GROMACS .gro file of C-alpha atoms in nm:
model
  285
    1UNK     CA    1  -3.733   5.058  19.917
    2UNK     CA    2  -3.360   5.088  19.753
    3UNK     CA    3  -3.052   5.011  19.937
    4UNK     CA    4  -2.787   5.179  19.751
    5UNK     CA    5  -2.461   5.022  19.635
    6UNK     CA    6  -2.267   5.343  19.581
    7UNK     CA    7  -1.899   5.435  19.514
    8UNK     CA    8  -1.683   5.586  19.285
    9UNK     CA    9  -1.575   5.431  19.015
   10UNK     CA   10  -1.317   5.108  19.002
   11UNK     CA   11  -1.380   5.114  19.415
   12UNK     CA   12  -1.508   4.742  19.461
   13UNK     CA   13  -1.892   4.797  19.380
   14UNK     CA   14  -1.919   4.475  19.146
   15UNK     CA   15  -1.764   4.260  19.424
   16UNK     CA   16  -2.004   4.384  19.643
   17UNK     CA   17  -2.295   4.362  19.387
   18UNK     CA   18  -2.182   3.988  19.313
   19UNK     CA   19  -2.180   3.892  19.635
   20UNK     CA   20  -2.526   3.986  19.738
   21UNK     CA   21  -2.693   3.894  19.382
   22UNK     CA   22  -2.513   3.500  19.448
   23UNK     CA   23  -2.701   3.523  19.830
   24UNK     CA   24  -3.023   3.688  19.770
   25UNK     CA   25  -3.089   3.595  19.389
   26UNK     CA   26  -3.003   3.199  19.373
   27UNK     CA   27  -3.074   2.903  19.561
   28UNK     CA   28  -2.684   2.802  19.638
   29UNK     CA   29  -2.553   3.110  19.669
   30UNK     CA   30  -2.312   3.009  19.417
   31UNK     CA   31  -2.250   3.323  19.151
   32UNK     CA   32  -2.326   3.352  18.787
   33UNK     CA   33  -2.352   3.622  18.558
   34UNK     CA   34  -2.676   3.613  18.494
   35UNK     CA   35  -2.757   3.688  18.899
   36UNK     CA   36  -2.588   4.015  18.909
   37UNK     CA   37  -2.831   4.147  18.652
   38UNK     CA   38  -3.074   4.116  18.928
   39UNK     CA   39  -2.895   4.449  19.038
   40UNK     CA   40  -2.918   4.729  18.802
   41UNK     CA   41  -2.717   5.044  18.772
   42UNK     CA   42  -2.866   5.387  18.869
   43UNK     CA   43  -2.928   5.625  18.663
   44UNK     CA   44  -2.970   5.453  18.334
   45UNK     CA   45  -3.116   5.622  18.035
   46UNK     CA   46  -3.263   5.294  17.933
   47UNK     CA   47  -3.510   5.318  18.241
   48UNK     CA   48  -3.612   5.712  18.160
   49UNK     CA   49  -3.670   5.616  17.786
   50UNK     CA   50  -3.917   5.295  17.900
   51UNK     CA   51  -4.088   5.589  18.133
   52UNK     CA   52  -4.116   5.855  17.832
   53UNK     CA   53  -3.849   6.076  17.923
   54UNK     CA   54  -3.704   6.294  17.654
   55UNK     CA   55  -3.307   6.146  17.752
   56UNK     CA   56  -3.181   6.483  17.507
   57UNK     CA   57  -3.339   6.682  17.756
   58UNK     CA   58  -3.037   6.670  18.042
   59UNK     CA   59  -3.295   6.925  18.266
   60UNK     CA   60  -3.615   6.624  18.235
   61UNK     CA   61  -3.376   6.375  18.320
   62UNK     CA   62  -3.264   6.533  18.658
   63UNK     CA   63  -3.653   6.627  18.722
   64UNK     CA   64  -3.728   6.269  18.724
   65UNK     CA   65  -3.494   6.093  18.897
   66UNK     CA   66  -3.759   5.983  19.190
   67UNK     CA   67  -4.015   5.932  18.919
   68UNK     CA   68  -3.755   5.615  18.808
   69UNK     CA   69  -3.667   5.559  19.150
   70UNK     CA   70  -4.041   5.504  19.234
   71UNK     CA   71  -4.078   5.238  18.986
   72UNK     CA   72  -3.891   5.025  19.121
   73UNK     CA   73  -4.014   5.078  19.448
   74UNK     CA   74  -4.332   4.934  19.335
   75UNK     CA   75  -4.233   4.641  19.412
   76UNK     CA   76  -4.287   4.504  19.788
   77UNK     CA   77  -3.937   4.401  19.848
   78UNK     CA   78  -3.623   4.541  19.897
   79UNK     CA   79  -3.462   4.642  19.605
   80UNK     CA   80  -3.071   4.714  19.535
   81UNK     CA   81  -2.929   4.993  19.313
   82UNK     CA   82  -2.546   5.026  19.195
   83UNK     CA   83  -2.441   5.406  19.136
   84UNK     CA   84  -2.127   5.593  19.090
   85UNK     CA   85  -2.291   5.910  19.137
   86UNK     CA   86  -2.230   6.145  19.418
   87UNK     CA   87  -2.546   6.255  19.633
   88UNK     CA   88  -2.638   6.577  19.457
   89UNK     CA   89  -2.928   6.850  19.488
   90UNK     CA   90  -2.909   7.012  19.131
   91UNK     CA   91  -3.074   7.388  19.188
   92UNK     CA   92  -3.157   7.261  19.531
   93UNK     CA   93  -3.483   7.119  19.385
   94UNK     CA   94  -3.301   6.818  19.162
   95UNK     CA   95  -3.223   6.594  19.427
   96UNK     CA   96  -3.061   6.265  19.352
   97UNK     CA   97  -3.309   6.086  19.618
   98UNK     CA   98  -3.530   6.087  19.924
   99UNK     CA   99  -3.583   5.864  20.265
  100UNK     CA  100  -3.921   5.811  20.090
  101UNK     CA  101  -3.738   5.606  19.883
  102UNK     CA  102  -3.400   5.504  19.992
  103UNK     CA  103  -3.411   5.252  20.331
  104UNK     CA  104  -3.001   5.346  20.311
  105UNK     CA  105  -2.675   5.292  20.169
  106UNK     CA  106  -2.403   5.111  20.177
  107UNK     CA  107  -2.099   5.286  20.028
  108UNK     CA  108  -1.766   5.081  19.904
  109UNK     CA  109  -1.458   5.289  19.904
  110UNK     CA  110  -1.115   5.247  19.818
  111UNK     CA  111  -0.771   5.365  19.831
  112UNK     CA  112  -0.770   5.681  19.524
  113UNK     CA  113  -0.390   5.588  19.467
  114UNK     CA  114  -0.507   5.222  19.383
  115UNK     CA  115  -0.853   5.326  19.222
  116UNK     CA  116  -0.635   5.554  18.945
  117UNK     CA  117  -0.411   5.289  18.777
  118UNK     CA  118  -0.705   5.049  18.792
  119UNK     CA  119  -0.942   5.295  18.630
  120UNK     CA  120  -0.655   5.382  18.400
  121UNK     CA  121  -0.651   5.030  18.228
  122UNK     CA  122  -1.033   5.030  18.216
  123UNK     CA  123  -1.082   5.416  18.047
  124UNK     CA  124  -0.727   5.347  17.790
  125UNK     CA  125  -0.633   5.651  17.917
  126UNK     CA  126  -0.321   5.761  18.059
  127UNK     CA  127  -0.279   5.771  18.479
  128UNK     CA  128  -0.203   6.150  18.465
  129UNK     CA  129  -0.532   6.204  18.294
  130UNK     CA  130  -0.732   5.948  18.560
  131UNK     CA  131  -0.543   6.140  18.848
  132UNK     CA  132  -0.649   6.485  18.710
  133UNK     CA  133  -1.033   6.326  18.643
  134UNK     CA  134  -1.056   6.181  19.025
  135UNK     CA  135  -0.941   6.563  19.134
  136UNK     CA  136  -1.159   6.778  18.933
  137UNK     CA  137  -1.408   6.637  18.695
  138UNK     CA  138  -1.797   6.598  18.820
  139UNK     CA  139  -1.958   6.399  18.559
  140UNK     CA  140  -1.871   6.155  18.339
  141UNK     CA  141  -2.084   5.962  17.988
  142UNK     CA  142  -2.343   6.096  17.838
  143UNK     CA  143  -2.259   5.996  17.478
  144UNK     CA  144  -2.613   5.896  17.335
  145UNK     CA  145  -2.409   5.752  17.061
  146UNK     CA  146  -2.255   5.486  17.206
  147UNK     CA  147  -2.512   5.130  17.210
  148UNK     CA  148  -2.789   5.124  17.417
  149UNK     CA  149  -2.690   4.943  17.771
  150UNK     CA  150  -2.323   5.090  17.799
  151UNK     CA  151  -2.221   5.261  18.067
  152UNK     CA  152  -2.062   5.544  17.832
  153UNK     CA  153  -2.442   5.640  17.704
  154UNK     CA  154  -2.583   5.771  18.068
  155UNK     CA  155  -2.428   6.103  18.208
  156UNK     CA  156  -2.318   6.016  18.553
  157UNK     CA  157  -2.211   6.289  18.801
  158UNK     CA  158  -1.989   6.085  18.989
  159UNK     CA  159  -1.816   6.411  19.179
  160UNK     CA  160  -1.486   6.412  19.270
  161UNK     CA  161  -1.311   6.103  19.409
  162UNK     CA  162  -1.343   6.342  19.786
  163UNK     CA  163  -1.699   6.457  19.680
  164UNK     CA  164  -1.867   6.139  19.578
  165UNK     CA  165  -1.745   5.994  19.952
  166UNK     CA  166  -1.805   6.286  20.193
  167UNK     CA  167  -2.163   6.359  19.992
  168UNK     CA  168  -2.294   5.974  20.101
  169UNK     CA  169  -2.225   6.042  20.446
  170UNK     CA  170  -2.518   6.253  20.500
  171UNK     CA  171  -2.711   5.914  20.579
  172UNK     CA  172  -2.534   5.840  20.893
  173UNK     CA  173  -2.767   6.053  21.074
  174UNK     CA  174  -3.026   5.863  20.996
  175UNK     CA  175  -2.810   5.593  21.057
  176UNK     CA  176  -2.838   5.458  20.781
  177UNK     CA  177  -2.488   5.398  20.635
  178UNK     CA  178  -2.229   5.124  20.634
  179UNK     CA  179  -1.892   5.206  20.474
  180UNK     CA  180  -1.667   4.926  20.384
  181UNK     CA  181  -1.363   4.938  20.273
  182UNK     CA  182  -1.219   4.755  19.965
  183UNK     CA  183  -0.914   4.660  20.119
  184UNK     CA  184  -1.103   4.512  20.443
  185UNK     CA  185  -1.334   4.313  20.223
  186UNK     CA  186  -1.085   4.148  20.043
  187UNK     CA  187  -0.857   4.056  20.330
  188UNK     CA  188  -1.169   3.950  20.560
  189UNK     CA  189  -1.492   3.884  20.290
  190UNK     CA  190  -1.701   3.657  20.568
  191UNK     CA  191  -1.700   3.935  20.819
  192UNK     CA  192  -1.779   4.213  20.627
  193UNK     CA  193  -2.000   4.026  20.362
  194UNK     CA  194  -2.171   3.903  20.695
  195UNK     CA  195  -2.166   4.298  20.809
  196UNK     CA  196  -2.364   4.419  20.482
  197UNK     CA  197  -2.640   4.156  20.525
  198UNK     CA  198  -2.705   4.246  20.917
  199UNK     CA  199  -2.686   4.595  20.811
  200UNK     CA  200  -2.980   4.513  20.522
  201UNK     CA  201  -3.179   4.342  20.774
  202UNK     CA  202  -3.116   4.599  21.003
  203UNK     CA  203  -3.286   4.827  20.736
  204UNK     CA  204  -3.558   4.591  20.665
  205UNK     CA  205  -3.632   4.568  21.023
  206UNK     CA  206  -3.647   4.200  20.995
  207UNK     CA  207  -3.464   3.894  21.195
  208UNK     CA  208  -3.101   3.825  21.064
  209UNK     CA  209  -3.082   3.443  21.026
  210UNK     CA  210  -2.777   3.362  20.815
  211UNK     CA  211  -2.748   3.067  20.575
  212UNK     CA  212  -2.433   2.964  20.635
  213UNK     CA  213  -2.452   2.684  20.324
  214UNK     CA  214  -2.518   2.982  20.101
  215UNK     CA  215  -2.218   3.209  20.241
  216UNK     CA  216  -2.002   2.968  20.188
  217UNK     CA  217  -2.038   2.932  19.828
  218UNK     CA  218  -2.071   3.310  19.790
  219UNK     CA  219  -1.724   3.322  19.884
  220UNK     CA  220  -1.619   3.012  19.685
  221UNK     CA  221  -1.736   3.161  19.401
  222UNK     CA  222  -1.716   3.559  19.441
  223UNK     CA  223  -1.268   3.535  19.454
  224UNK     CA  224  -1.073   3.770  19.230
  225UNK     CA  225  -0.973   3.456  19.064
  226UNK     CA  226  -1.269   3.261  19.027
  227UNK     CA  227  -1.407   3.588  18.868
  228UNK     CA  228  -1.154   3.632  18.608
  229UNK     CA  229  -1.130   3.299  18.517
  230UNK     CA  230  -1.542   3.312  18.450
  231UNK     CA  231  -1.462   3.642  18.239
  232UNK     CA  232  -1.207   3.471  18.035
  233UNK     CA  233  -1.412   3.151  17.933
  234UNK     CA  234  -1.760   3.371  17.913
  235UNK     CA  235  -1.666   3.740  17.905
  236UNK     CA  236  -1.790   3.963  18.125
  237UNK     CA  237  -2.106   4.220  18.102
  238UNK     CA  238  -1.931   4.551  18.176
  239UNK     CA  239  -1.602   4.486  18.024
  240UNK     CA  240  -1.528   4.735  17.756
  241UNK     CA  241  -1.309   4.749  17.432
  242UNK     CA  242  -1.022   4.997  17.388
  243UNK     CA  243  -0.954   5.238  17.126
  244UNK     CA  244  -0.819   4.970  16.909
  245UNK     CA  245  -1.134   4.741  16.900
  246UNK     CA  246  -0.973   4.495  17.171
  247UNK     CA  247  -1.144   4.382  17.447
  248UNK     CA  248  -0.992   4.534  17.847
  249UNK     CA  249  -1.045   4.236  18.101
  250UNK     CA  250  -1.302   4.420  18.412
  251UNK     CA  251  -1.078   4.190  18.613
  252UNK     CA  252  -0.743   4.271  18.581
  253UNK     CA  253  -0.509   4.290  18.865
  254UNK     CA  254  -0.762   4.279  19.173
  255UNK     CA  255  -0.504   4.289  19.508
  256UNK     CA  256  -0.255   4.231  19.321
  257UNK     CA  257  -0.264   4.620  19.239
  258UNK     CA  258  -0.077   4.770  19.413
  259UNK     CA  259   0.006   5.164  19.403
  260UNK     CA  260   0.348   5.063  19.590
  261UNK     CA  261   0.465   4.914  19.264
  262UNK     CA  262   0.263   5.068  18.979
  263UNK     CA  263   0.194   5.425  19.034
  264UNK     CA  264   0.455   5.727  18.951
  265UNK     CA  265   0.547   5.897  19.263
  266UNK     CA  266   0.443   6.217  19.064
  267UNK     CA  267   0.087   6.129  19.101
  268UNK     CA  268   0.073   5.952  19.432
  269UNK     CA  269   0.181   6.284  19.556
  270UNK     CA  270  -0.059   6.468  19.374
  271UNK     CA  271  -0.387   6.244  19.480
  272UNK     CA  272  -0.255   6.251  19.873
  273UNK     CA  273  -0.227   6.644  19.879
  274UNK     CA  274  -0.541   6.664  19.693
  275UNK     CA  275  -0.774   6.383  19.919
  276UNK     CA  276  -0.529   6.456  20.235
  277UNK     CA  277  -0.848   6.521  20.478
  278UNK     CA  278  -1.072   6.167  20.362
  279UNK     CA  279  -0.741   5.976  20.319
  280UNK     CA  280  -0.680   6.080  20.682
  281UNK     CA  281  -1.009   5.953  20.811
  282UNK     CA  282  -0.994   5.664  20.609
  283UNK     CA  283  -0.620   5.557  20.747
  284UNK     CA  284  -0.484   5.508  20.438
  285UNK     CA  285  -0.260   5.809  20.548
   0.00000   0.00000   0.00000
């Protein structure tokens, strides 16, 4: 059954996904690259074309979206899925997934006046374009173009910044939804790493036993720091070139960035009027 790893994009998902690949997928707990693979993103065209599924057909994608989540439920284990997409119901017979096949979710969030100058430096594009994208655009990729295994090649309908959050939220009735926020995990990573993994066994319905030895060195290893310094001597899987050729660091400014000092008051305006009601909830109003 899938535990999703969902949340809009530039939120905190791959510290999250690192995290749990270094304790569930190694010995030490200590991260490498090579462990968060162990984690795959949802949807992927890759996965439709290895089940026959015409990827130029937008409408047989959609249709069989369980169809590729059931394959990996084949396997008798848990199994964890990254997504930036919102929890749709295309034509209210389209739906993104089902409790037959998700145990729950646990959904990363963070603050949309930080999450638009970091997603800025990631997409080249400019911060008033970002701002306008978190407001109003639905869907993002989808260029079947670009190289197999890029992000850019799978359309993604990530929602809104508002609509991807509020949408996930429909699994606390089942209770089966932990939000964390970026900022939280950051400041305090042993309690709410510690959080997500009772919350997974809470899913599993099996005994929560932690291995301290191994939570240790997921921390060690899983900093802002340690990360970036790994990216510079190794690169990084999802990093992504700019419209010159060059390569963008994934990690660039981590906590240090800081809407305070970076974004135009413009915008900042713009995003809290627009997200007013979830930055409310949230307190970061």
């Amino acid at each position: 059954m899938i535990v999703w790893l969902a949340s809009y994009p530039k939120s905190g998902n791959t510290l999250v996904r690192s995290m749990l690949a270094s304790y569930f997928f190694s010995k030490s707990g200590e991260y490498s690259e090579d462990l968060i693979k162990n984690i795959k993103q949802f949807p992927s065209y890759e996965l439709f074309e290895d089940l026959g599924i015409d990827i130029k057909n937008e409408n047989e994608v959609l249709k069989n979206y369980i169809k590729a989540q059931k394959s990996f439920n084949l396997k008798n284990s848990v199994q964890f899925l990254k997504t930036h997409s919102y929890l749709f119901n295309f034509y209210n017979k389209y739906p993104f997934t089902d409790l037959n096949n998700s145990l729950g979710v646990i959904y990363i969030v963070r603050d949309p006046r930080n999450v638009v100058t970091s997603y800025s430096k990631f997409g080249s594009l400019p911060v008033e374009k970002i701002s306008e994208i978190m407001i109003k655009q639905l869907s993002s990729g989808g260029n079947l173009d670009a190289p197999r295994g890029t992000t850019e090649r799978t359309l993604v309908y990530t929602g809104t910044w508002s609509s991807n959050f509020q949408s996930w939220k429909s699994f606390k009735d089942q209770e089966r939804y932990l939000l964390i926020k970026y900022e939280e995990l950051v400041e305090d990573p042993e309690k709410n790493l510690v959080r997500i993994l009772k919350f997974i066994h809470k899913l599993n319905k099996t005994n929560f036993i932690l291995n301290q030895n191994k939570l240790n060195n997921v921390l060690k290893t899983t900093t802002f720091d340690y990360m970036k310094n790994l990216e510079k001597e190794n690169g990084f899987i999802e990093s992504k070139k700019d419209n010159d050729g060059k390569l963008i660091p994934f990690f660039n400014l981590g906590p240090k960035n800081d809407w305070r000092k970076l974004l135009d008051n413009k915008i900042k305006i713009q995003l809290e009027k627009a997200f007013k009601k979830e930055m409310e909830e949230l307190k970061y109003l």
